Coordinates of C-alpha atoms and ligand atoms in Angstrom, one line a residue:
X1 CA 0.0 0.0 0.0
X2 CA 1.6 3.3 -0.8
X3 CA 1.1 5.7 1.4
X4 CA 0.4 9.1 0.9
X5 CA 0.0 12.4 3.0
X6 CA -2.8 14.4 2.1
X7 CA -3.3 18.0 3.3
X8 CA -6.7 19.3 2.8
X9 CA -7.5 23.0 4.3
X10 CA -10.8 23.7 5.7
X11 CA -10.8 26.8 6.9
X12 CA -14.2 26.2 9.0
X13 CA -15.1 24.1 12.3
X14 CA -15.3 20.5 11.3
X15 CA -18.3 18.5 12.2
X16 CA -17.6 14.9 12.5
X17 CA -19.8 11.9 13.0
X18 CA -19.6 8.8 14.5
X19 CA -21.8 5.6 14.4
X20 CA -23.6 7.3 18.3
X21 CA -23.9 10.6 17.6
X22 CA -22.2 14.1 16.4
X23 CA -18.8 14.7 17.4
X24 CA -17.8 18.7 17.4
X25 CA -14.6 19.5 16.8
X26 CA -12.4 22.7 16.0
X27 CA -9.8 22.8 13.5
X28 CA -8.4 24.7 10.8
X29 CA -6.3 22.0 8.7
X30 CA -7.3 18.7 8.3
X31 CA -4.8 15.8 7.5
X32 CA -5.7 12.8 5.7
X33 CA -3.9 10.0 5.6
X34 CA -3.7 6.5 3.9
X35 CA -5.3 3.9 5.5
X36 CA -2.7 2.3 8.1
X37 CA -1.0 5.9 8.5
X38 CA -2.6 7.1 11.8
X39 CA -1.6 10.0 13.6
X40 CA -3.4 12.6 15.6
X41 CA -4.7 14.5 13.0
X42 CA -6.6 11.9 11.6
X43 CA -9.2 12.5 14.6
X44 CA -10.9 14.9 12.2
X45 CA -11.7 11.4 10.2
X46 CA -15.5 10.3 10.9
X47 CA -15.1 6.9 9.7
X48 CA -13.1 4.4 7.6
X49 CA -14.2 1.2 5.7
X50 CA -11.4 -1.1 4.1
X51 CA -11.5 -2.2 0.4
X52 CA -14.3 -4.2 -0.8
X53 CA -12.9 -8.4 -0.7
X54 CA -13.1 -10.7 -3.4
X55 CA -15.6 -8.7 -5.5
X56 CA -18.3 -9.9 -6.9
X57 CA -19.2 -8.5 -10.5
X58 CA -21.9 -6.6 -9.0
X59 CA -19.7 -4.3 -7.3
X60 CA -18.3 -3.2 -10.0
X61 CA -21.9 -2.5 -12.3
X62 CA -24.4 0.0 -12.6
X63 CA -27.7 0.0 -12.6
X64 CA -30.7 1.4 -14.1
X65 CA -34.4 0.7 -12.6
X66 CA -36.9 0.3 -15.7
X67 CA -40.7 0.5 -15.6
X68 CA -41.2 -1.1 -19.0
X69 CA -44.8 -0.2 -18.9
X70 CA -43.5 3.4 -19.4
X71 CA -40.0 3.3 -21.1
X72 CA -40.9 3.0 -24.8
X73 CA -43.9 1.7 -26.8
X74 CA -43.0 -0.2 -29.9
X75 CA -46.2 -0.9 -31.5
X76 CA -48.4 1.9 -30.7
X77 CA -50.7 0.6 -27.8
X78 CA -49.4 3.0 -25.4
X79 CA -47.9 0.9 -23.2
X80 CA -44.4 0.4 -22.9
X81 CA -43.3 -2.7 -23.6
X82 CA -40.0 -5.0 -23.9
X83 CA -39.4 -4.6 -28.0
X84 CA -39.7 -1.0 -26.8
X85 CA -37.1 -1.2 -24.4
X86 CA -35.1 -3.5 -27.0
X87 CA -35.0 -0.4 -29.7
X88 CA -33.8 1.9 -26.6
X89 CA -30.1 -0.8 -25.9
X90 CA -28.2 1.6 -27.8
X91 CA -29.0 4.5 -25.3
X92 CA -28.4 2.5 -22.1
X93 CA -25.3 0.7 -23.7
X94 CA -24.1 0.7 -27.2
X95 CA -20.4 -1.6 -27.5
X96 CA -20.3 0.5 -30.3
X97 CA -21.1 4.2 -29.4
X98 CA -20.3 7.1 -28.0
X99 CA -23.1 8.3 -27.3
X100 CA -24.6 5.7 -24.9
X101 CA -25.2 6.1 -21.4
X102 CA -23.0 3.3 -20.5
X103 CA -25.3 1.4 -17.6
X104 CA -24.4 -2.4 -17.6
X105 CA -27.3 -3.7 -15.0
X106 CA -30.9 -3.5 -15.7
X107 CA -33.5 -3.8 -13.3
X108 CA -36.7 -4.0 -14.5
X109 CA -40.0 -3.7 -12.7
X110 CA -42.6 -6.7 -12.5
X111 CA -43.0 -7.7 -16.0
X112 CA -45.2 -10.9 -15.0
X113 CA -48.7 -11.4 -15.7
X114 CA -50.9 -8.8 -13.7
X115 CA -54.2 -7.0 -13.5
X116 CA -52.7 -3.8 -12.1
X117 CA -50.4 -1.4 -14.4
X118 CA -47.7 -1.8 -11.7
X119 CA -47.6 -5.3 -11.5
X120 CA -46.8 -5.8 -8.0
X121 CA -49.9 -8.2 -7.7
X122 CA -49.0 -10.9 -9.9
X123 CA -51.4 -13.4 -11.3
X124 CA -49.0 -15.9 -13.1
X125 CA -45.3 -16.1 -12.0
X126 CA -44.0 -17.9 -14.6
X127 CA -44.7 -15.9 -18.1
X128 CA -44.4 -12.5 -19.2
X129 CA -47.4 -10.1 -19.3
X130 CA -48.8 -10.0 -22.9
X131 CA -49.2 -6.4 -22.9
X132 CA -45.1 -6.0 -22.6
X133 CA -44.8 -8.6 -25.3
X134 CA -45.4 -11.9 -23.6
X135 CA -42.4 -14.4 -22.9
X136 CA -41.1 -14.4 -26.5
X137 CA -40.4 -10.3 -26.7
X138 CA -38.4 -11.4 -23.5
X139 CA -36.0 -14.0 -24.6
X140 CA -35.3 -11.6 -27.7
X141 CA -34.4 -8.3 -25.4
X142 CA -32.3 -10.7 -22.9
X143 CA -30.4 -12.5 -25.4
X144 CA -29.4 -8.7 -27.1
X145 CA -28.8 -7.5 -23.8
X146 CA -26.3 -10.1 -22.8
X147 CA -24.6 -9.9 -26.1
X148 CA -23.9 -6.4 -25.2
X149 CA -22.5 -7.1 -22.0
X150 CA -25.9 -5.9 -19.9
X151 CA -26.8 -8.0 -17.0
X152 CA -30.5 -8.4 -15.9
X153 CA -32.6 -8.9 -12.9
X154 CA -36.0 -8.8 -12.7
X155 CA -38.7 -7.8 -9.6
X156 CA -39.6 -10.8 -8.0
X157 CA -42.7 -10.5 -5.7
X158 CA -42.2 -13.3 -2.7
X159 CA -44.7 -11.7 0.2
X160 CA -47.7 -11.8 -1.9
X161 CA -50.1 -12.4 -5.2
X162 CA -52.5 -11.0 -6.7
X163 CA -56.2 -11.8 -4.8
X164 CA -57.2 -12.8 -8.8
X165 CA -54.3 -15.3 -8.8
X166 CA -55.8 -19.0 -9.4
X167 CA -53.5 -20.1 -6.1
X168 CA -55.4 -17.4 -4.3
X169 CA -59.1 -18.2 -5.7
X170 CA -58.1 -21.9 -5.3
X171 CA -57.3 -21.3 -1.7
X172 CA -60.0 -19.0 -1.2
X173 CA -62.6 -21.4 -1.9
X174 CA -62.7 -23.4 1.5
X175 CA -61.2 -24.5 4.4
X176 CA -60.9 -27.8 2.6
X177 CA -59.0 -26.4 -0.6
X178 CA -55.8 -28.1 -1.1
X179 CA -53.9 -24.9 -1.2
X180 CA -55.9 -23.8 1.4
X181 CA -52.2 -23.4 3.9
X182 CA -50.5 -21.9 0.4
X183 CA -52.1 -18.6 2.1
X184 CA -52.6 -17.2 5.8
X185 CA -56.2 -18.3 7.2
X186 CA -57.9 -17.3 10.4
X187 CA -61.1 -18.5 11.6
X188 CA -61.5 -15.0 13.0
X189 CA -61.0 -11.1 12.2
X190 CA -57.6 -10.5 14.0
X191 CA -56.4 -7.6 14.9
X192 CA -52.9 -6.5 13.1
X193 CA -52.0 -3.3 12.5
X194 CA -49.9 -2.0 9.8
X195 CA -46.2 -2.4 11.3
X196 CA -45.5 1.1 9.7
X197 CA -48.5 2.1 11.4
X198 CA -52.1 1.8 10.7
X199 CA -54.2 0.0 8.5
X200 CA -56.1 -3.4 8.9
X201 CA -53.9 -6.3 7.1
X202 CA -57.1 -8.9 7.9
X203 CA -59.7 -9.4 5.7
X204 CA -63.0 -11.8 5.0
X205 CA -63.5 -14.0 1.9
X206 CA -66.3 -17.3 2.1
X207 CA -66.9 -16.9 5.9
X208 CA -63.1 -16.8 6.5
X209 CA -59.9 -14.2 7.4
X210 CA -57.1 -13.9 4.9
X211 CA -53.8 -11.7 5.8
X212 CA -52.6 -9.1 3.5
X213 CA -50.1 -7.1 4.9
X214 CA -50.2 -4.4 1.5
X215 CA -53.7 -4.3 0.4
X216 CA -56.6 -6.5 -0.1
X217 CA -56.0 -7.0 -3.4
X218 CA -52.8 -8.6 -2.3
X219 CA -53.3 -11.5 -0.5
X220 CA -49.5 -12.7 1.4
X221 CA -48.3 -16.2 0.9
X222 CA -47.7 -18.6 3.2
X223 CA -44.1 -19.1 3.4
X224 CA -44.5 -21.9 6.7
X225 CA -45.6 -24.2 3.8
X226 CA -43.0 -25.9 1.9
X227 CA -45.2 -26.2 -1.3
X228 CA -45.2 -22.5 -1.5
X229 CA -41.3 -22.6 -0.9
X230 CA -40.7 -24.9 -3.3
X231 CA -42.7 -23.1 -5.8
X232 CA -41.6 -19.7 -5.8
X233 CA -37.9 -21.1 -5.5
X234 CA -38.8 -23.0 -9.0
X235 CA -40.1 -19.9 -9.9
X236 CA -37.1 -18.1 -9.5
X237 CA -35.1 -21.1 -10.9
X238 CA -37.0 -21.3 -14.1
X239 CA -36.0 -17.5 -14.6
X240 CA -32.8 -17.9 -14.2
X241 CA -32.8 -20.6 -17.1
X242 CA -34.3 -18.3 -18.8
X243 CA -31.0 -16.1 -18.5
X244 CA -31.6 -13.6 -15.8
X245 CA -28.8 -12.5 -13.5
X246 CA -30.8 -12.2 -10.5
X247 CA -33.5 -10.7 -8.7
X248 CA -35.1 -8.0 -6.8
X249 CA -36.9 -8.9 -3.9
X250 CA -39.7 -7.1 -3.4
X251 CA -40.9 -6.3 0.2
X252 CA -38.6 -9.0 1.7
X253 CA -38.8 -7.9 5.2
X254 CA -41.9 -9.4 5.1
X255 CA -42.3 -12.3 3.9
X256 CA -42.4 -14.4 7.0
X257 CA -44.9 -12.9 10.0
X258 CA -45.0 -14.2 13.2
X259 CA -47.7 -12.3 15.3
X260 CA -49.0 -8.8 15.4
X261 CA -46.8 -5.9 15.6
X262 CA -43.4 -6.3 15.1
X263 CA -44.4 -10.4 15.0
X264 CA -44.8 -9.1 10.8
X265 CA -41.7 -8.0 9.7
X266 CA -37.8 -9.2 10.1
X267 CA -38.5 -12.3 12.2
X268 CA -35.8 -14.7 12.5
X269 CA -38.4 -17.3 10.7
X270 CA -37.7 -14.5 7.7
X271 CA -34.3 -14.6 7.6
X272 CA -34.4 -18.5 7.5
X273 CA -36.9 -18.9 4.4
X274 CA -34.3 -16.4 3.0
X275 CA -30.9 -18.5 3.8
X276 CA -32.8 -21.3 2.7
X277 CA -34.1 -19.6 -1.1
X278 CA -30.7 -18.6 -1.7
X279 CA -29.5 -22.1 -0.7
X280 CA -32.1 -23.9 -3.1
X281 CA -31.4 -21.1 -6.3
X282 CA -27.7 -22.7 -5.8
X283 CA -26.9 -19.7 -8.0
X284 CA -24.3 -18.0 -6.1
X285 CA -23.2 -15.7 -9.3
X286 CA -27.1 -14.5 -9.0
X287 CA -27.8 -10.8 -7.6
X288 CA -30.3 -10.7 -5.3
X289 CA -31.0 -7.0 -4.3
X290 CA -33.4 -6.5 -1.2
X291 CA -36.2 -3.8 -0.6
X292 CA -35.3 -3.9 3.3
X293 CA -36.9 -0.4 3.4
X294 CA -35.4 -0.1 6.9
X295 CA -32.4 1.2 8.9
X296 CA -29.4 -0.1 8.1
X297 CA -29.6 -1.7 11.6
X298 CA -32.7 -3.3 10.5
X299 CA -30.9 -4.6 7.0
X300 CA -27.4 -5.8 8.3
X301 CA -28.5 -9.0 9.2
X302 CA -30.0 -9.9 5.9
X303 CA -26.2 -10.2 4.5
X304 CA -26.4 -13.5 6.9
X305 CA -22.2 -14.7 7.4
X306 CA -20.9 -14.1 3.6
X307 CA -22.0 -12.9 0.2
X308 CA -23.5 -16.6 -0.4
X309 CA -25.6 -16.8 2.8
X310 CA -28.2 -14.4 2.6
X311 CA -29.0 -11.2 0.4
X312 CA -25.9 -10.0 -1.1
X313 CA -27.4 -6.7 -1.9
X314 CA -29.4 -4.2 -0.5
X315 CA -30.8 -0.9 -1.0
X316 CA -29.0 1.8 1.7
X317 CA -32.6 3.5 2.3
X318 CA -31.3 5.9 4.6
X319 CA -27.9 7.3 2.4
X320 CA -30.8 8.1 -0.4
X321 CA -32.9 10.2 2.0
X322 CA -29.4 11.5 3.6
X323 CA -28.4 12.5 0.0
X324 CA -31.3 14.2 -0.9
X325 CA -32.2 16.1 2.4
X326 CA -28.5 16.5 2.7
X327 CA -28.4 18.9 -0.7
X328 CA -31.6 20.2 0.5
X329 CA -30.3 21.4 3.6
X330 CA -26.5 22.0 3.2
X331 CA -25.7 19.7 5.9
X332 CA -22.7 17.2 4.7
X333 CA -22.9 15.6 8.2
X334 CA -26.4 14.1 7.1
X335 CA -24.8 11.8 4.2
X336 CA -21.5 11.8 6.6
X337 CA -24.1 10.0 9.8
X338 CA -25.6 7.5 7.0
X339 CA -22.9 6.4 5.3
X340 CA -20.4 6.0 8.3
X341 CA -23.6 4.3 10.2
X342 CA -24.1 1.8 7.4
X343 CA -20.1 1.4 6.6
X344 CA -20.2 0.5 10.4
X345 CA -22.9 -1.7 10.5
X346 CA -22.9 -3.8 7.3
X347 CA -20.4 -6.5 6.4
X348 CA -17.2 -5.4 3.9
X349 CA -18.1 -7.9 1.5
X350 CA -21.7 -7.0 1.7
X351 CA -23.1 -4.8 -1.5
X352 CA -24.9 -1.4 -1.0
X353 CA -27.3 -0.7 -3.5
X354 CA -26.8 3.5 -3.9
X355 CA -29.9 5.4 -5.4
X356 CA -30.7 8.9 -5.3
X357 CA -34.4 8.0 -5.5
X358 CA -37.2 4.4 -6.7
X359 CA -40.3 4.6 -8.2
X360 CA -42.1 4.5 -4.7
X361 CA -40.7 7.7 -4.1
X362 CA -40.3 11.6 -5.7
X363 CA -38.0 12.9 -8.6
X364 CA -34.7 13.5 -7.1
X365 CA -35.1 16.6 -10.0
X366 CA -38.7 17.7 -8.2
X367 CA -37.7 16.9 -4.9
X368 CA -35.1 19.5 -5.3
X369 CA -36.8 21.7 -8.0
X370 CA -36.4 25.2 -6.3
X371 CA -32.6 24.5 -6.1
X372 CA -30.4 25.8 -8.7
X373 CA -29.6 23.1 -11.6
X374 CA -26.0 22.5 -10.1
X375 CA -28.0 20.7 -7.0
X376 CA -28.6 18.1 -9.3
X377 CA -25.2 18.0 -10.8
X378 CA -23.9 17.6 -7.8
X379 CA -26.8 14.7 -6.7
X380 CA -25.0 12.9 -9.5
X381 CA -21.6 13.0 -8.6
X382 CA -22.7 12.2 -5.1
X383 CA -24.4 9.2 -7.0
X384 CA -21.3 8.2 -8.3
X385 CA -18.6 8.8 -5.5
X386 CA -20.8 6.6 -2.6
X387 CA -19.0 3.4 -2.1
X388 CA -21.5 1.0 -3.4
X389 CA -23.3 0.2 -6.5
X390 CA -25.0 3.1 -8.5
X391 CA -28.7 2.9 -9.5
X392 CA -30.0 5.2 -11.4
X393 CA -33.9 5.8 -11.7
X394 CA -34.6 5.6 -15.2
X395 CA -35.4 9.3 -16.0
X396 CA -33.3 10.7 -13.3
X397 CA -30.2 11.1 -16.0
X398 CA -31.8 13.7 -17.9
X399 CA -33.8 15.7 -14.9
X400 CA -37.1 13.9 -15.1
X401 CA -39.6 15.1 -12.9
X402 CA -42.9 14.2 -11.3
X403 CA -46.2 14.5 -12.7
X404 CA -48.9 16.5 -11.1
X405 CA -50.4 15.0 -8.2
X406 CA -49.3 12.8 -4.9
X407 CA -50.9 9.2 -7.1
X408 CA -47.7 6.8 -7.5
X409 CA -48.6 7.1 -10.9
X410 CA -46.7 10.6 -10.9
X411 CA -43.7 9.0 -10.1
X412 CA -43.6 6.8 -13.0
X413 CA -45.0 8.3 -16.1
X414 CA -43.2 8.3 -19.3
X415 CA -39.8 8.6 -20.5
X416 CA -38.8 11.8 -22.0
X417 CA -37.2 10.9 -25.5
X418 CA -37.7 14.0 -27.5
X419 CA -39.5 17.3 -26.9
X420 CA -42.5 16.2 -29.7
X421 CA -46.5 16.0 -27.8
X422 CA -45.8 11.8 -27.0
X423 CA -42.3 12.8 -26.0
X424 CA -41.0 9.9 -28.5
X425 CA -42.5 7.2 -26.1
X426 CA -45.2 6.3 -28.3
X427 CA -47.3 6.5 -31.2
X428 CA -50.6 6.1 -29.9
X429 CA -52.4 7.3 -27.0
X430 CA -50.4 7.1 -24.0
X431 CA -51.3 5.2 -20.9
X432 CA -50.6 7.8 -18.7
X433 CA -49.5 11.6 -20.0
X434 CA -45.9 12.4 -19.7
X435 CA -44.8 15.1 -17.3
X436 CA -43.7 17.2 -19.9
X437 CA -41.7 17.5 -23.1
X438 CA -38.8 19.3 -21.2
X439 CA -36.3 17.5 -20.3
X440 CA -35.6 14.9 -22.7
X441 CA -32.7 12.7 -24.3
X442 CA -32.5 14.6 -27.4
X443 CA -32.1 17.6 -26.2
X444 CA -29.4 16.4 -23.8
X445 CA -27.8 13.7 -26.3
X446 CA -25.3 15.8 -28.1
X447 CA -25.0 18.8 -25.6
X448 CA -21.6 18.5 -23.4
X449 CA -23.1 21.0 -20.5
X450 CA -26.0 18.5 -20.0
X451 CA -26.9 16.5 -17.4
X452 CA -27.4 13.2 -19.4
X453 CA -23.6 14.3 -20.6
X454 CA -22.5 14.6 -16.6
X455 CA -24.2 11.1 -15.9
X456 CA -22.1 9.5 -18.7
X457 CA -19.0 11.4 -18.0
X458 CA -18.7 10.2 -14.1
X459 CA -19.9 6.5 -15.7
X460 CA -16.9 6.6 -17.8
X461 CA -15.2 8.1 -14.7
X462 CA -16.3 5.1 -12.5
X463 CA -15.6 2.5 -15.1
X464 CA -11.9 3.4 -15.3
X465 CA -11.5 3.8 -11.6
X466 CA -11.3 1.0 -9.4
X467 CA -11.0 3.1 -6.1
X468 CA -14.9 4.4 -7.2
X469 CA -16.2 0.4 -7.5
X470 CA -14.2 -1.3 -4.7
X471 CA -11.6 1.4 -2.8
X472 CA -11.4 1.6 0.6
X473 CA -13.0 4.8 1.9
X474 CA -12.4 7.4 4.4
X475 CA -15.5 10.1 5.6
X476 CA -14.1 13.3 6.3
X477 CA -15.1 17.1 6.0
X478 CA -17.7 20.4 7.9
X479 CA -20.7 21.1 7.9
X480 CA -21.1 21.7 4.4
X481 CA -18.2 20.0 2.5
X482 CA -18.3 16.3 2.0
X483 CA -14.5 14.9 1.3
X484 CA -14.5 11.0 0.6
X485 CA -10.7 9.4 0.1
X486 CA -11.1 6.3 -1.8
X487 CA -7.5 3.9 -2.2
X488 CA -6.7 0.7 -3.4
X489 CA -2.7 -0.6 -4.1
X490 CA -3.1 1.1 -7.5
X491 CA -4.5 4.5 -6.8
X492 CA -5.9 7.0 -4.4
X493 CA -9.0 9.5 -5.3
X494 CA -10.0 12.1 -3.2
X495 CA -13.8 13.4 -3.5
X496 CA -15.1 16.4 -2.5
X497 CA -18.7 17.5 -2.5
X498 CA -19.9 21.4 -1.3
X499 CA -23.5 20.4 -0.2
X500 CA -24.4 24.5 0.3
X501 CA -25.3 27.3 -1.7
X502 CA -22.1 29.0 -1.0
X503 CA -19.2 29.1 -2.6
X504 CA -16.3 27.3 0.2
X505 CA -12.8 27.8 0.2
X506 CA -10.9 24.8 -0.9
X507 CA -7.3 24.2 -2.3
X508 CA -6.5 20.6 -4.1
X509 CA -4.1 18.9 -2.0
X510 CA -0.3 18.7 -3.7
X511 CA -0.4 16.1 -6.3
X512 CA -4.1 15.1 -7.4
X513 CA -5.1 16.1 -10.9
X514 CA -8.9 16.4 -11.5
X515 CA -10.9 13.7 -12.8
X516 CA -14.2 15.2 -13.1
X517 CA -14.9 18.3 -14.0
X518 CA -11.7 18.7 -16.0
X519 CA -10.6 22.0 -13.9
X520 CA -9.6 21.5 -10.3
X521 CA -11.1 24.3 -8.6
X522 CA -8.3 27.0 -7.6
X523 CA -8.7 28.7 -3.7
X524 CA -12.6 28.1 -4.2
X525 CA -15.4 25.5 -4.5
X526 CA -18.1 26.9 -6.2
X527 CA -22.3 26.4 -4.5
X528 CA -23.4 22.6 -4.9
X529 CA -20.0 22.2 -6.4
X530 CA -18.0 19.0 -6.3
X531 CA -14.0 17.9 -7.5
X532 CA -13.2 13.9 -8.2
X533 CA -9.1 13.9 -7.8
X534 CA -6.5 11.7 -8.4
X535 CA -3.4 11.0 -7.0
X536 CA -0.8 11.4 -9.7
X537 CA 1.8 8.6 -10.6
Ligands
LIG1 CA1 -46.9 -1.5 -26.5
LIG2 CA1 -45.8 -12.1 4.5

């Protein structure tokens, strides 16, 4: 390991955090060191996480949440489907181009058979809703996608089906059915409350009590019986023989419940069925990315013992809502708390899925819409910088923003191809009306000062630096400025983010040449500005 002294001047207080609480500290110059070269300056350090062992590929990808339904029509129904999402490869990853965005994991959102346009309430596991072009539209995109390199997982939706599912109606029909256990049955009404807090989760069909922790509509299955184990894991087997690299796991705290309360969500009976469905997939390549939409106390013990026990995934819920509300309100030591907390708490080996924002949740570019643009220039390179794997919400690249209204619809409308009435998305009538023409890809495509040009400029960035994908990181900084150090054996990056509306003073320590943007800044770090470095040879 080479070490290397680095001298970064902060002429402000420095605020540091530590995994109990806010640490306050005065200082002037801060000292950062290479890992292993401690000295007392290296208090002002809030935390330190070593270099990611034995990576798995997923470490080193980037991802790109789809909701096929509204990425791009190709015949003119208004729906978005997967021949639609075919004709758009060469954006998301083009061998070939130049131009392309340069993502190399998809995710995409249910695309099983369902009554509802989100398809979280599935009706048929095993085949591919007709309306997104049915199982054959399917093998065609995955087979292109491969040959370009693109990996793909899928939603998979474990906790529950749809109530118009023939397991569901089967089992609903009387005590006697033979999948009457394949679902949760009471006698009587019980009384459950929402673990987030409210809301029945018991209700009546043929004189009996089902359990549905989301809605009616979405009866849970019963994971105490092995049929319904031994289903969905040949469920998930026959997918991946289909050629999908893994899976998201859909509400996977809760797929096991126990009792009211907190009896319906991480019980130890959860974490089993899970060890066990990673066991049966014997897939060890496979991603499987959690929704533990939870602390990151709460998720650490879905990793289980190693990246082949439990989840090697999951989503870090709280560094998205640190990111955001950290930009929001100019407070570093929010993203500082949540990352050192989680670099603290979850296993080295263990993948972070990083995200700005999902599709349950508002445009990064609305939830910071009365910022200046450069708020979402710098959400990017914040994106890009976290240790852990990027995911981008499809949109987010070129500034998409919500739709009106608070319906989860407005989250998810149509992507924004060109600035024409259907925005390029279709040629029909739409199944839900864009946002707006304004932003969109071709506007953004050719145009260097763009944000679609930023997100594939610190893609490019990440791809040719393995301190970004796997480095070892060190927290530092104020109130306002973010610094991240990032080393492995074969180079050192140092990262600095100004989360305020002010301009900071900052010099480049001696040595490091700018990655990203191609000036260093001189004395001064301009509002919502942000510097990736690199330690020069
Ligand atoms: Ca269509
Ligand atoms: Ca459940």
């Amino acid at each position: 390991m080479k070490q290397r002294r680095i001298l970064l001047r902060l002429p402000v207080a420095l605020f540091l955090c530590s995994c109990t609480g806010l640490v306050h500290t005065q200082a002037t110059t801060t000292d950062i060191h290479a890992p292993g070269d401690a000295t007392p300056e290296a208090s002002a350090l809030a935390c330190e996480a070593p270099q990611v062992p034995s990576p798995a590929w997923y470490h080193h990808a980037v991802g790109y949440e789809i909701f096929v339904r509204s990425f791009s029509d190709s015949d003119g129904d208004g729906i978005g489907d997967l021949d639609g999402l075919l004709s758009r490869l060469d954006y998301l990853n083009d061998p070939t181009g130049d131009k392309d965005l340069g993502v190399d994991l998809l995710w995409l959102m249910p695309i099983a058979e369902s009554p509802s346009y989100h398809g979280y309430d599935v009706t048929d596991y095993r085949h591919v809703r007709k309306e997104y072009g049915g199982d054959q539209a399917f093998d065609r995109f995955i087979s292109e996608a491969h040959k370009r390199g693109i990996r793909v997982v899928i939603d998979l939706v474990l906790n529950h089906s749809s109530s118009a599912h023939p397991y569901f109606q089967e089992s609903a029909s009387g005590p006697d059915s033979p999948r009457r256990d394949w679902y949760v049955w009471s006698p009587v009404k019980l009384d459950w409350q929402r673990p987030w807090g409210g809301g029945q989760t018991w209700y009546q069909k043929n004189g009996a009590w089902y359990y549905a922790l989301f809605s009616k509509d979405m009866p849970d299955l019963n994971w105490k019986t092995p049929a319904v184990f031994n289903e969905m894991t040949d469920v998930a087997k026959a997918w991946l023989g289909r050629g999908v690299d893994g899976f998201r796991l859909d509400a996977v705290r809760y797929l096991v419940e126990e009792g009211p309360g907190a009896g319906q969500a991480d019980t130890n009976k959860n974490h089993e069925v899970l060890r066990a469905f990673r066991a049966a997939l014997n897939a060890t390549d496979a991603l499987l990315v959690g929704e533990v939409w939870a602390s990151a106390q709460v998720g650490a013990p879905y990793f289980g013992s190693s990246l082949s026990d439990e989840l090697p995934m999951l989503f870090d819920f709280d560094l998205a809502d640190a990111l955001v509300q950290g930009i929001r309100s100019a407070r570093a030591g929010l993203v500082r708390e949540a990352l050192c907390n989680r670099l603290s708490l979850w296993p080295a080996w263990g993948a972070a899925g990083v995200f700005l924002t999902n599709h349950d949740m508002v445009r990064v570019a609305t939830a910071l819409g009365d910022l200046p643009p450069e708020a979402l220039r710098l959400a990017a390179a914040l994106l890009f910088g976290m240790p852990g794997t990027p995911w981008i919400y499809y949109g987010e690249e070129i500034g998409m923003k919500n739709g009106p209204g608070d319906d989860d619809r407005a989250k998810r409308l149509p992507m924004q191809w060109d600035s024409g009435p259907l925005v390029g998305f279709t040629t029909g009538k739409p199944w839900a009306n864009p946002a707006s023409m304004d932003p969109n890809v071709a506007a953004q495509l050719d145009d260097p000062g763009s944000l679609l040009a930023l997100y594939r400029s610190l893609i490019q960035v990440r791809r040719s630096h393995e301190a970004l994908r796997i480095g070892s990181t060190r927290v530092l900084g104020d109130e306002s400025l973010l610094v991240l150090e990032r080393v492995t054996p074969k180079e050192t990056m140092l990262l600095v983010f100004n989360l305020s509306g002010e301009a900071r003073g900052f010099e480049p320590p001696q040595g490091f040449v700018p990655v990203i943007p191609a000036q260093a800044p001189s004395g001064t770090i301009e509002p919502f500005g942000f510097c990736y470095l690199v330690a020069s040879q």
